[in-house]
mmCIF file of C-alpha atoms in Angstrom:
data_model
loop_
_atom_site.group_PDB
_atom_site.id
_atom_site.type_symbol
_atom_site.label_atom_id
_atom_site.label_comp_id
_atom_site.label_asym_id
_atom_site.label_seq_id
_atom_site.Cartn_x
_atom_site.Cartn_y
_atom_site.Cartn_z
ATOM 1 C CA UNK A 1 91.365 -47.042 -148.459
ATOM 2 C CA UNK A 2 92.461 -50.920 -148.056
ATOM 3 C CA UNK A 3 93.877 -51.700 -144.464
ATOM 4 C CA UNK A 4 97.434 -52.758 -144.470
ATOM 5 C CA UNK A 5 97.964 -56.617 -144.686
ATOM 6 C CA UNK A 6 98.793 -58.143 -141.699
ATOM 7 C CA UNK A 7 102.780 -59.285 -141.291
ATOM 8 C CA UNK A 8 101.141 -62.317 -139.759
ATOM 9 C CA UNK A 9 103.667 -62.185 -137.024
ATOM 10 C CA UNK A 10 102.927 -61.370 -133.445
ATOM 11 C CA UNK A 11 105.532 -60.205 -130.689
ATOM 12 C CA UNK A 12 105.672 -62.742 -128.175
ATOM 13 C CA UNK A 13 104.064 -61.857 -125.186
ATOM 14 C CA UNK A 14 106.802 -61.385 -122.048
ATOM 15 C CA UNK A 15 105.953 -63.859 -119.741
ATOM 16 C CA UNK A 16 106.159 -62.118 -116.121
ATOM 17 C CA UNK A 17 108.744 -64.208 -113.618
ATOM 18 C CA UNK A 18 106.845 -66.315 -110.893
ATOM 19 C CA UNK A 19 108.556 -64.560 -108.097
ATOM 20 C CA UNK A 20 109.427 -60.963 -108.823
ATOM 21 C CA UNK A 21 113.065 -60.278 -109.003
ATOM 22 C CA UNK A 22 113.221 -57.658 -106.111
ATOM 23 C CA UNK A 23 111.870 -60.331 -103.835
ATOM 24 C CA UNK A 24 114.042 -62.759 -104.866
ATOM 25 C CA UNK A 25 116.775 -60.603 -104.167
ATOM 26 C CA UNK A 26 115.399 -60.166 -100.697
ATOM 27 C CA UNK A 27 115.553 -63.568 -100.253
ATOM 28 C CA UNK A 28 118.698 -64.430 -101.726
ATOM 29 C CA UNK A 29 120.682 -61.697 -99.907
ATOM 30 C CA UNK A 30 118.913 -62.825 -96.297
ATOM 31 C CA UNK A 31 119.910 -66.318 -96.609
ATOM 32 C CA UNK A 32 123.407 -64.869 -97.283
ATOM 33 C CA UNK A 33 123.084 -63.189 -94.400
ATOM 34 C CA UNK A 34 122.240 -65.297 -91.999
ATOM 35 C CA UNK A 35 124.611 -67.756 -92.963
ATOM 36 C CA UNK A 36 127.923 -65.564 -93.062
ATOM 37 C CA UNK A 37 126.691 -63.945 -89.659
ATOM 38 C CA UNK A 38 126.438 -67.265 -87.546
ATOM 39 C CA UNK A 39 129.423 -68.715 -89.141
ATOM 40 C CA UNK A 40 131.958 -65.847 -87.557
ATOM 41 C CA UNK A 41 130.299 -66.367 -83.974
ATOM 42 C CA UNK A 42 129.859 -70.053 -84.087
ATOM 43 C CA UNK A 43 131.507 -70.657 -80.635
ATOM 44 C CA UNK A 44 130.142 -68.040 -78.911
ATOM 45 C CA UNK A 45 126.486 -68.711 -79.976
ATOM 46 C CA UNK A 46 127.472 -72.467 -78.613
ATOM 47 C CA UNK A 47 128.849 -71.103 -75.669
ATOM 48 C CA UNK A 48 125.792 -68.960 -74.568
ATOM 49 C CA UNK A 49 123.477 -71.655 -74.892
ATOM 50 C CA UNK A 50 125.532 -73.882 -72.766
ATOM 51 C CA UNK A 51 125.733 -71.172 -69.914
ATOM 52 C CA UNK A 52 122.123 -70.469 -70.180
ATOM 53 C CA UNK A 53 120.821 -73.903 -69.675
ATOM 54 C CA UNK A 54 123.901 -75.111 -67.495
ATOM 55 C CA UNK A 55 122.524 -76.242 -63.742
ATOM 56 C CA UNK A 56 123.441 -73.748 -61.303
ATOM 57 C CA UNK A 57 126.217 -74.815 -58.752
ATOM 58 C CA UNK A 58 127.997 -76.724 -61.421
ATOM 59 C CA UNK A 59 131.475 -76.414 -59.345
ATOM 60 C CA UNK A 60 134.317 -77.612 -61.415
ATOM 61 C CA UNK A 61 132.149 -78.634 -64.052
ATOM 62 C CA UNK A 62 130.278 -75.279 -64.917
ATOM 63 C CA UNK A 63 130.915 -73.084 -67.682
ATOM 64 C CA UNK A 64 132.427 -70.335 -66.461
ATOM 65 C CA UNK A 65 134.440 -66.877 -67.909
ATOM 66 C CA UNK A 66 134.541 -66.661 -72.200
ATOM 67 C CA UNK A 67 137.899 -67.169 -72.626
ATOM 68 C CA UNK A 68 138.086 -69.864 -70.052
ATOM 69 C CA UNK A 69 135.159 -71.782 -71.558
ATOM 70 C CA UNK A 70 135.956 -71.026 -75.172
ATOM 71 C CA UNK A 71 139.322 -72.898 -74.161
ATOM 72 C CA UNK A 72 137.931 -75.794 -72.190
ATOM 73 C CA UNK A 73 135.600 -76.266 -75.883
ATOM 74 C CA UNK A 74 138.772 -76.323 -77.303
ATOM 75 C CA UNK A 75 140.475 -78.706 -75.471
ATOM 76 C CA UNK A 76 138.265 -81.173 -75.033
ATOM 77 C CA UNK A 77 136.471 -81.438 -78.440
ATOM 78 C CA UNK A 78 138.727 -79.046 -81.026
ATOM 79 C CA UNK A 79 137.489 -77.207 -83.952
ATOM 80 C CA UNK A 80 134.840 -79.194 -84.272
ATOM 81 C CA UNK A 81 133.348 -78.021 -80.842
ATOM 82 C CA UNK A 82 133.587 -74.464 -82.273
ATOM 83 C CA UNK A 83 131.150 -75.399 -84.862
ATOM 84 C CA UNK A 84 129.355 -77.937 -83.090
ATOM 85 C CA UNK A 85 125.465 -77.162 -83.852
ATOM 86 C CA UNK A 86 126.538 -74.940 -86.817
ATOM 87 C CA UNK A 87 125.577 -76.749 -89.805
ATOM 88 C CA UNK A 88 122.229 -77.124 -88.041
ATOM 89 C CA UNK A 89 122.212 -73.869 -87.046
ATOM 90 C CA UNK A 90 123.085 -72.732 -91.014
ATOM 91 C CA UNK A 91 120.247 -74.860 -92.598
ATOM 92 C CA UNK A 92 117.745 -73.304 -90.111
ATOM 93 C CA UNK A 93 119.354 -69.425 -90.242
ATOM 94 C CA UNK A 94 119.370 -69.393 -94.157
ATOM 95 C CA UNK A 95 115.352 -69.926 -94.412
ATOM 96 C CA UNK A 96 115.248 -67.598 -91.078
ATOM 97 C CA UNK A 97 116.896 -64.529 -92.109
ATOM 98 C CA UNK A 98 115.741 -64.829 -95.700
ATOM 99 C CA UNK A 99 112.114 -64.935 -94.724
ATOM 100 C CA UNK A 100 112.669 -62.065 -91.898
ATOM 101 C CA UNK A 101 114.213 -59.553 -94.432
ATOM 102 C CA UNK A 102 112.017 -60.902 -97.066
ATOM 103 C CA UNK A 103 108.624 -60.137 -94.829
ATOM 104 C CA UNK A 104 110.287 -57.265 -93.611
ATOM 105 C CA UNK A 105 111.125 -55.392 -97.132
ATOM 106 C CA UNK A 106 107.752 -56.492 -98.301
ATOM 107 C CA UNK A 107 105.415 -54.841 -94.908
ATOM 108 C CA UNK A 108 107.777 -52.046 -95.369
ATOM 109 C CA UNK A 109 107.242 -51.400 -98.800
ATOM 110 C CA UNK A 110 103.237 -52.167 -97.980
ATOM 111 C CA UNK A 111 102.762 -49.754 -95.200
ATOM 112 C CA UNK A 112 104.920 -47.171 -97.157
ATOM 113 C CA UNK A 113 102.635 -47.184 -99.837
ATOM 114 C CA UNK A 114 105.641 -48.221 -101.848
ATOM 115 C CA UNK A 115 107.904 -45.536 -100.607
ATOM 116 C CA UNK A 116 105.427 -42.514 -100.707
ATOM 117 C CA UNK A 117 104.850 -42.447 -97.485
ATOM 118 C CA UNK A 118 107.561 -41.912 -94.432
ATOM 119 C CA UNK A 119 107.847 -45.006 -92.024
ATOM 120 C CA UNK A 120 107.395 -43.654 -87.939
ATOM 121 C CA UNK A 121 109.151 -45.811 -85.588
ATOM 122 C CA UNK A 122 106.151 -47.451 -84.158
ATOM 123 C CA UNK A 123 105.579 -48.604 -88.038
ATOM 124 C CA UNK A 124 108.895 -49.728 -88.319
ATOM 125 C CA UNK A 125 108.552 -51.896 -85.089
ATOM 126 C CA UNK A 126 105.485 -53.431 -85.975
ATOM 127 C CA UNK A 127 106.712 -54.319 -89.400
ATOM 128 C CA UNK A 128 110.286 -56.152 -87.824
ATOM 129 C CA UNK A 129 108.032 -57.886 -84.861
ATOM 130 C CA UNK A 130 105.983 -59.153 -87.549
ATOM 131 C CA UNK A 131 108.729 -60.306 -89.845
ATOM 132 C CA UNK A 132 110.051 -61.734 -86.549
ATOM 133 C CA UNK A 133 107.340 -63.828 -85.943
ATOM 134 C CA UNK A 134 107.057 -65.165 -89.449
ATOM 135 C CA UNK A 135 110.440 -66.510 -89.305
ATOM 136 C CA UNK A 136 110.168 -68.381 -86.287
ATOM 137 C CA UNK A 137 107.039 -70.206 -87.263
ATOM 138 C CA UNK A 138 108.572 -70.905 -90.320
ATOM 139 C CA UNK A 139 111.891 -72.476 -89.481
ATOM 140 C CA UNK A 140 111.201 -73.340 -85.482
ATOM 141 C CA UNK A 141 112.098 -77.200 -85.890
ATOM 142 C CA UNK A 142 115.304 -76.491 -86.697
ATOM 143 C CA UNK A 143 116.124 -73.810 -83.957
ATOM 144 C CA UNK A 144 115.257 -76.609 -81.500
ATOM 145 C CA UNK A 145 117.450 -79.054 -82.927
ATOM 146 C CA UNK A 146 120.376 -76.928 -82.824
ATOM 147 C CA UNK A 147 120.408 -75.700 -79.173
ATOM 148 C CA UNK A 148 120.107 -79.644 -78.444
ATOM 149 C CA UNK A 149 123.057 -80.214 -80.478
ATOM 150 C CA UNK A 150 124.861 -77.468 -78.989
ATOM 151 C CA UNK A 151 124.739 -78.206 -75.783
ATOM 152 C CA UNK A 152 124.940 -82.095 -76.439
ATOM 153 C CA UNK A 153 128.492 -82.625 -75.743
ATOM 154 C CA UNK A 154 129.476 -80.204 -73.262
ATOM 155 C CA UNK A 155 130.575 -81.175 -70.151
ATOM 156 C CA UNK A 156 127.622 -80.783 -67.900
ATOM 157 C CA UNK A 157 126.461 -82.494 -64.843
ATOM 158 C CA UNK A 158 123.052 -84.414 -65.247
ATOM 159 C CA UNK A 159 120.490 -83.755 -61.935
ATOM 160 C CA UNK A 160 120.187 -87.218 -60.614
ATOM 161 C CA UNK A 161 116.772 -89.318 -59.844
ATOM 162 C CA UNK A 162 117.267 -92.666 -58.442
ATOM 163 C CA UNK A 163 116.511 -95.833 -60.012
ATOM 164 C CA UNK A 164 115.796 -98.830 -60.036
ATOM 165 C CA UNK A 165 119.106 -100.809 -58.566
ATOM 166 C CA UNK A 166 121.109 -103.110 -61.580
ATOM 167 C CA UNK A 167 123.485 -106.362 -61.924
ATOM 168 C CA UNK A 168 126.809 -105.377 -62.844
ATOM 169 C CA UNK A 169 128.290 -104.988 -66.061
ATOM 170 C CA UNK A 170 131.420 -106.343 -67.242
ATOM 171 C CA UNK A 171 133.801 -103.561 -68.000
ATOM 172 C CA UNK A 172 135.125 -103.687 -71.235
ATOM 173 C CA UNK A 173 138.388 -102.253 -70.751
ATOM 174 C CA UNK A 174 139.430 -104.529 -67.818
ATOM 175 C CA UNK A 175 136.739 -107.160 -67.592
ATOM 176 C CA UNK A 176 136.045 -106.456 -63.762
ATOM 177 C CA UNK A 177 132.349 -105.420 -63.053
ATOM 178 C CA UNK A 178 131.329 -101.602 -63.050
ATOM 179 C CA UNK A 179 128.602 -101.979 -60.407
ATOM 180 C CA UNK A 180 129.673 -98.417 -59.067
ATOM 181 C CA UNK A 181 129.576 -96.891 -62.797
ATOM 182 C CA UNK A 182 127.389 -93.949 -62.570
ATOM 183 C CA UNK A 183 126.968 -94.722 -66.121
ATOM 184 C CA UNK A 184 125.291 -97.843 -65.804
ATOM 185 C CA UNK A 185 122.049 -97.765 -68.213
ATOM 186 C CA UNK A 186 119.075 -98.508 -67.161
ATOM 187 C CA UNK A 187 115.091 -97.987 -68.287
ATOM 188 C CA UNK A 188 112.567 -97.537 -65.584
ATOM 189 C CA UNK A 189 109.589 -99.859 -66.006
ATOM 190 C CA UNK A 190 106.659 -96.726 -66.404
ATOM 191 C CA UNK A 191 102.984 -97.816 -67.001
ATOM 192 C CA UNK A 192 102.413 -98.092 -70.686
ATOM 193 C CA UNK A 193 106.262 -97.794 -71.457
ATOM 194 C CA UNK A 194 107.190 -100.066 -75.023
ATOM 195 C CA UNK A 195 110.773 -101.225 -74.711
ATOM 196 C CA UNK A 196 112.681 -99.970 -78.073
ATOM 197 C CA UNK A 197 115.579 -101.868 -79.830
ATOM 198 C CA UNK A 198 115.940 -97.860 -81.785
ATOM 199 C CA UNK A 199 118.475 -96.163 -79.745
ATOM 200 C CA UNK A 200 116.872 -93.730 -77.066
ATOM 201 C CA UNK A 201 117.204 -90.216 -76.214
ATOM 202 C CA UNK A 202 118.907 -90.507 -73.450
ATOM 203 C CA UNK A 203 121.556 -92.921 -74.496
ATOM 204 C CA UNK A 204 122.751 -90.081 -77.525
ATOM 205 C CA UNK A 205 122.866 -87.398 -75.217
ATOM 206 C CA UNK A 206 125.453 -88.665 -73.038
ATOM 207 C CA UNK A 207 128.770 -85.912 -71.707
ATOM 208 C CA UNK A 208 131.824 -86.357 -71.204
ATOM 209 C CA UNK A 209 131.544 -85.507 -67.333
ATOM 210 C CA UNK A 210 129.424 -88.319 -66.831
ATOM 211 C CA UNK A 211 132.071 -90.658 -68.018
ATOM 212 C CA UNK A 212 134.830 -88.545 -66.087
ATOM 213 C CA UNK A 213 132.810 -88.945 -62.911
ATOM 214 C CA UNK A 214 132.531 -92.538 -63.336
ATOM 215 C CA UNK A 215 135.955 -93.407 -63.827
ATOM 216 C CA UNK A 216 134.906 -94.944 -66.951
ATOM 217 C CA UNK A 217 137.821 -94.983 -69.948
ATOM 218 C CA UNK A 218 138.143 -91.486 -72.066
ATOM 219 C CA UNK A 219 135.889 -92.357 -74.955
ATOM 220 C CA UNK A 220 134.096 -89.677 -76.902
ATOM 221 C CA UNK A 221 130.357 -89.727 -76.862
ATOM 222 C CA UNK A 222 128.921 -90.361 -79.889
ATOM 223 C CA UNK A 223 127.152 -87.236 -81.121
ATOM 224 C CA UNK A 224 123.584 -87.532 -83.055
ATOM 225 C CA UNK A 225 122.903 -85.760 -86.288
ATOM 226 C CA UNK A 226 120.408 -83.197 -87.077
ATOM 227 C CA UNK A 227 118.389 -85.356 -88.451
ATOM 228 C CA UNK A 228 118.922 -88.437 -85.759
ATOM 229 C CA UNK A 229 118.136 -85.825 -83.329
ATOM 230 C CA UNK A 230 114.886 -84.780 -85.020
ATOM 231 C CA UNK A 231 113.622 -88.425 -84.811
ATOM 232 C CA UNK A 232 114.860 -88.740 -81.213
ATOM 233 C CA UNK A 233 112.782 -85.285 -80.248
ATOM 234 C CA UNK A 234 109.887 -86.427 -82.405
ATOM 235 C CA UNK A 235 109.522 -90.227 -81.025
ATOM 236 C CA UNK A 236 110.306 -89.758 -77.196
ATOM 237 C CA UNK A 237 109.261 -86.319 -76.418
ATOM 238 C CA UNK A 238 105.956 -85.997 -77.832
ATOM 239 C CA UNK A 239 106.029 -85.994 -82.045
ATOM 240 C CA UNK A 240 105.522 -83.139 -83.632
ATOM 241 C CA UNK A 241 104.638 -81.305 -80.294
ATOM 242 C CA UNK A 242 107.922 -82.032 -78.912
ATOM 243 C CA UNK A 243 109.502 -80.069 -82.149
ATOM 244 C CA UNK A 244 107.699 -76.954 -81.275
ATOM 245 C CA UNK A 245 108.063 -76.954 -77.531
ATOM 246 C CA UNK A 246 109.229 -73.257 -76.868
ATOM 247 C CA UNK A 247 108.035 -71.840 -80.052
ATOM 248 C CA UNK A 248 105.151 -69.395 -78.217
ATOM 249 C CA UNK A 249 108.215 -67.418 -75.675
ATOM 250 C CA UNK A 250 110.517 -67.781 -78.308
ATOM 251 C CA UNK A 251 107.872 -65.748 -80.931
ATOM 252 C CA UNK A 252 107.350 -63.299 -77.892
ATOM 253 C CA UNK A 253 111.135 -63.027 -77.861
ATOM 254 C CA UNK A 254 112.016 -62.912 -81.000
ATOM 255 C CA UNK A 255 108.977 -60.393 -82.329
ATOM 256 C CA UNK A 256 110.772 -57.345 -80.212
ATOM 257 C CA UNK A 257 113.903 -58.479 -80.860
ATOM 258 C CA UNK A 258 113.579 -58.110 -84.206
ATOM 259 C CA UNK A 259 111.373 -54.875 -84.348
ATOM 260 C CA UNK A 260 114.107 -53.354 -82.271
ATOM 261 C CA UNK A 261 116.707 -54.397 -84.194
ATOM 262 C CA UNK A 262 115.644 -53.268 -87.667
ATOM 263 C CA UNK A 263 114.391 -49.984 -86.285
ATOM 264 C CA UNK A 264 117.499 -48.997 -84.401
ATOM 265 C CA UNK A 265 119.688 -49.995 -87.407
ATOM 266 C CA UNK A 266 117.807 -47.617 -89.732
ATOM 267 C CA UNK A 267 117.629 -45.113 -87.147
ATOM 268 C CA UNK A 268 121.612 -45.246 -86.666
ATOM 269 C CA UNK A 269 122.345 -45.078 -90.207
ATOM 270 C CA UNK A 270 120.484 -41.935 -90.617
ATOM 271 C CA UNK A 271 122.884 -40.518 -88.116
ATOM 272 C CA UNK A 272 125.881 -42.406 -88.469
ATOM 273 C CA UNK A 273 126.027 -42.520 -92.258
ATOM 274 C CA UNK A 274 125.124 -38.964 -93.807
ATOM 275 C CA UNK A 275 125.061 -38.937 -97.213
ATOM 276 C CA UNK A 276 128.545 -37.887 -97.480
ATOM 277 C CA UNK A 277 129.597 -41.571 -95.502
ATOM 278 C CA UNK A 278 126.881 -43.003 -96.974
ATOM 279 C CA UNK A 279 128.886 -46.062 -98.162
ATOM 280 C CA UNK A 280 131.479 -46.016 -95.515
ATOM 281 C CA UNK A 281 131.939 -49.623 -94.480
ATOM 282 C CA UNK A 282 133.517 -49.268 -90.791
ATOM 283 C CA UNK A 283 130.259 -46.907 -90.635
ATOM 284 C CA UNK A 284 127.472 -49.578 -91.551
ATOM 285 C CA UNK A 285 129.153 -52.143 -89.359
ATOM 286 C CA UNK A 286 129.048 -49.735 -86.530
ATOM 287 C CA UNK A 287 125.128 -49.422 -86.708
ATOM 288 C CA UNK A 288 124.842 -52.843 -86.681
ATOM 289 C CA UNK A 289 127.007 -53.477 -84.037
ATOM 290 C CA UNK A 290 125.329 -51.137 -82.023
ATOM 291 C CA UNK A 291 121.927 -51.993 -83.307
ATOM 292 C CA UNK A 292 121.968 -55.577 -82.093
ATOM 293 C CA UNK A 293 123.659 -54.930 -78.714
ATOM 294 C CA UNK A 294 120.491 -52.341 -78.052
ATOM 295 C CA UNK A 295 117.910 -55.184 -78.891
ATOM 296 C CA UNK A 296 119.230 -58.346 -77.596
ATOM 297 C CA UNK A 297 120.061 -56.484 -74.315
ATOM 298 C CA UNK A 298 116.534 -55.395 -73.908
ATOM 299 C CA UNK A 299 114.821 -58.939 -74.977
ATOM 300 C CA UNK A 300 117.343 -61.531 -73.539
ATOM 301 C CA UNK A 301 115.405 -62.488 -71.051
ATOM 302 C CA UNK A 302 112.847 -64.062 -73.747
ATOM 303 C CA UNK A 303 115.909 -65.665 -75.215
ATOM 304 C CA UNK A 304 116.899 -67.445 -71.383
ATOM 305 C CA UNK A 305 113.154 -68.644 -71.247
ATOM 306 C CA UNK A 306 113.524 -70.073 -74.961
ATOM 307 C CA UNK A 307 116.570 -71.987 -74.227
ATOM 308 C CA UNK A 308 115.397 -73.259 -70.732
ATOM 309 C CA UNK A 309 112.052 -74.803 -73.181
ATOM 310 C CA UNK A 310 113.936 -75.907 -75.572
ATOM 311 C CA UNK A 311 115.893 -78.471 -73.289
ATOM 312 C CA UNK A 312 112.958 -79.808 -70.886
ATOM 313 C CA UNK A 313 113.402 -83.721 -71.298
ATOM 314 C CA UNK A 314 117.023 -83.802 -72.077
ATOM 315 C CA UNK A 315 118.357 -86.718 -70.568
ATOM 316 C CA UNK A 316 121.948 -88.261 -69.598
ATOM 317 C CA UNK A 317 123.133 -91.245 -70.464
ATOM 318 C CA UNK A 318 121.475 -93.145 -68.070
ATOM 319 C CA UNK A 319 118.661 -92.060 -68.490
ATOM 320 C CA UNK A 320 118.229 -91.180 -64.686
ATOM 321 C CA UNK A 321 119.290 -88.050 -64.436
ATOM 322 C CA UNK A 322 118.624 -84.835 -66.893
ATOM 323 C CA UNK A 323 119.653 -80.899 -66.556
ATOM 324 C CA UNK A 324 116.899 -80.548 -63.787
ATOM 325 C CA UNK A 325 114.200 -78.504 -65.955
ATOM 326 C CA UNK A 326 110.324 -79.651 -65.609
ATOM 327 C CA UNK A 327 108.336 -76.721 -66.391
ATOM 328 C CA UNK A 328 104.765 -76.524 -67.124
ATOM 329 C CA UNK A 329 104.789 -73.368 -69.730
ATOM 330 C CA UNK A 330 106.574 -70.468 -70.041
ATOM 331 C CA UNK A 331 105.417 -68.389 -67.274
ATOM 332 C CA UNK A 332 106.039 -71.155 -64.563
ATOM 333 C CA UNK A 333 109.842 -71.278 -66.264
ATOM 334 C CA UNK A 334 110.239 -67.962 -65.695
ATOM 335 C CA UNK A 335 108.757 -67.905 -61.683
ATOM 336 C CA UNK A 336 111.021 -71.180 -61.155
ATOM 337 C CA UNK A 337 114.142 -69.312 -62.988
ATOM 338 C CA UNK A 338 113.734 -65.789 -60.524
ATOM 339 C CA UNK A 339 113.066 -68.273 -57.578
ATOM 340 C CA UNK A 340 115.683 -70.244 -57.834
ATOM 341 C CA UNK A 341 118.412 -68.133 -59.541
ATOM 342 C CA UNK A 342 117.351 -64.528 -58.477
ATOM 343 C CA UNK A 343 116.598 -61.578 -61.484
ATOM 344 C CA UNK A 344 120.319 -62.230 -62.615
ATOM 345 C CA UNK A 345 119.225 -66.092 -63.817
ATOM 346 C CA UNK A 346 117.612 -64.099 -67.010
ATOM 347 C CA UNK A 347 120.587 -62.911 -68.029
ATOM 348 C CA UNK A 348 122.706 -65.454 -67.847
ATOM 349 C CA UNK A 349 125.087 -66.113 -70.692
ATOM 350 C CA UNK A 350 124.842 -62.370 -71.507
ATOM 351 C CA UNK A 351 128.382 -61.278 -71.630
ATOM 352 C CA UNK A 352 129.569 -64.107 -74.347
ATOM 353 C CA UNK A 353 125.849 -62.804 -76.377
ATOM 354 C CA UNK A 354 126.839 -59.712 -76.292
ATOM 355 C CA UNK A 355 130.229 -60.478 -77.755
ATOM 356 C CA UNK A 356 128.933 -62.179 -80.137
ATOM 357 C CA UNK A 357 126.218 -60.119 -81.286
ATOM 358 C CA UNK A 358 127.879 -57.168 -82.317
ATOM 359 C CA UNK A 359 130.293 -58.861 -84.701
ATOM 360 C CA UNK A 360 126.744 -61.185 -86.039
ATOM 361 C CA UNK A 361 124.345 -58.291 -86.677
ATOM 362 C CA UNK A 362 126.897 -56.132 -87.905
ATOM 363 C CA UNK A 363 128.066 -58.963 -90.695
ATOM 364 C CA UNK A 364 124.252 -59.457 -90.987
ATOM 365 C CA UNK A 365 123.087 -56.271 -92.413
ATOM 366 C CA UNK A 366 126.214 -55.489 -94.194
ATOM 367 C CA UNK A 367 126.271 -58.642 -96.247
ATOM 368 C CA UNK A 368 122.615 -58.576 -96.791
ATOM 369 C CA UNK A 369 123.293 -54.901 -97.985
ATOM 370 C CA UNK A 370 125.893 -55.940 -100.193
ATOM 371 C CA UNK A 371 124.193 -59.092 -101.664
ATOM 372 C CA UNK A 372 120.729 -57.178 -102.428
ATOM 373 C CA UNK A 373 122.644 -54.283 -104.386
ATOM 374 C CA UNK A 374 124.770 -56.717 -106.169
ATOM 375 C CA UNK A 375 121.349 -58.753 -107.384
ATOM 376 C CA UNK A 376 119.608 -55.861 -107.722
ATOM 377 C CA UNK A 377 122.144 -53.857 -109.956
#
């Protein structure tokens, strides 16, 4: 018996996507995340970082109380002290929490045999501290750059060296000479240092106590971009180096952090959200609430030590003083922090964290909840 003829027409083969849907999903819905969490707690994340890397025995000039500060922020530089560090903080979050729950999803799914095997809570740990890790190494640059900008126009007092002794300067305001202006610039002749018409460092990051304290006239300092402070970082503190100074406590930080975070979550909704609340949204933002208060508590320490890194070589605008910090690593940070400040110097900036944590984590997993079904429906 003769075969049937052929039709002569094939199906078209379906072309599998480059990056599975359920991972782009992941990512998608992280990046969402991130975003929408920082956002709500912009001016609390700014404040921490300022009261973590303040000098102590500021006086007048320190940071001190939330409300207090958050109005002094207001006052002095208006909304857009708020959200000063934000957008930088936004481009570097959206990569960072899309490639934590990203990682995270994916080890989970990996060590789970893809969901026929129950996750233990030292599993579930390992899989966040890795996820945690990945993230930072990934996006680190950018985490750098934003504490700088965060901290770049608050009103704190510079640590003084002295230096070498200048002509005056005519004032501009009233022509008379400003040889008592604490603000006086001036460059120290170093062996091998190359005089630069580029505008330093230390003449961007200038504060508006400087100027107070001089008795100069109230003019705003003019505050770098991201990406002008990325080529400040990279040509005076080191090049590429000086973009990852930090980045090894900040990974020790941050892989706990994170393990603890996505583990107590999941824990919490098991109890908190029975099937029968399953959905319930006051529910789910509980857990996270609680979720990051429990980890950040237990790992701020790391996050003091990061900070305290991530703002060696900051100068003022004379480039003569800077916020006091020369450490050689991590671990002599953390002997010259309990020396100087006592145990309590590690948890500085706490209070203000913890306020803003709760709402951040809470928005965090919620939106990334919401995002990923959305996509994935």
């Amino acid at each position: 018996m003769a075969a049937a003829p052929s039709s002569g027409t094939e199906e078209p083969v379906k072309k599998e996507p480059i990056i599975p849907p359920h991972l782009a999903s992941y990512f998608i819905a992280g990046g969402a995340a991130g975003a929408a969490s920082r956002t709500v707690v912009s001016p609390l994340e700014r404040l921490k970082i300022i009261q973590q890397v303040q000098p102590k025995n500021q006086g007048n000039g320190s940071y001190n109380g939330v409300w207090r500060s958050l109005v002094r922020m207001w006052k002095e530089e208006g909304f857009r002290g708020f959200m000063r560090g934000n957008g930088a903080n936004c481009i570097r979050i959206i990569p960072y929490s899309a490639v934590q729950f990203t990682t995270y999803e994916t080890l989970k799914k990996l060590f789970s045999h893809n969901g026929k095997k129950e996750l233990d809570t030292i599993t579930r740990l390992t899989a966040g501290a890795l996820a945690g890790i990945t993230s930072v190494c990934s996006t680190y640059p950018l985490d750098l750059v934003r504490a700088r900008l965060s901290i770049v126009s608050a009103s704190l007092q510079f640590a003084h060296t002295q230096t070498p002794q200048t002509a005056p300067i005519p004032s501009p305001a009233t022509g008379a000479t400003a040889a008592t202006s604490a603000t006086t610039a001036t460059l120290s002749k170093a062996p091998g240092h190359v005089m630069q018409s580029a505008p330093s460092l230390a003449a961007s990051l200038s504060t508006s106590a400087a100027n107070r304290a001089a008795g100069a006239v109230a003019s705003k300092p003019r505050v770098p971009g991201m990406w002008e402070m990325i080529k400040l970082i990279h040509r005076e503190e080191g090049g590429i180096r000086g973009l990852y100074r930090g980045m090894i406590p900040t990974a020790v930080g941050v892989a706990p952090y994170v393990g603890i975070n996505f583990t107590a979550y999941e824990t919490l909704r098991m109890w908190i959200t029975p099937p029968e609340h399953k959905n319930s949204v006051p529910r789910k933002l509980l857990c996270g609430a609680l979720a990051g208060s429990i980890s950040q508590t237990l790992t701020y320490p790391f996050d003091v030590l990061r900070r305290k890194m991530q703002v060696v070589g900051m100068k003022s605008t004379s480039g003569a003083g800077s916020l006091g910090y020369q450490y050689n690593g991590a671990w002599d940070a953390l002997r010259t922090t309990v020396r100087v400040e006592g145990w309590q110097g590690l948890y500085r900036g706490l209070w203000p964290n913890l306020l803003k944590v709760a709402p951040s984590i809470a928005t965090s997993f919620f939106t990334y909840e919401l995002v990923k079904e959305f996509l994935l429906s």
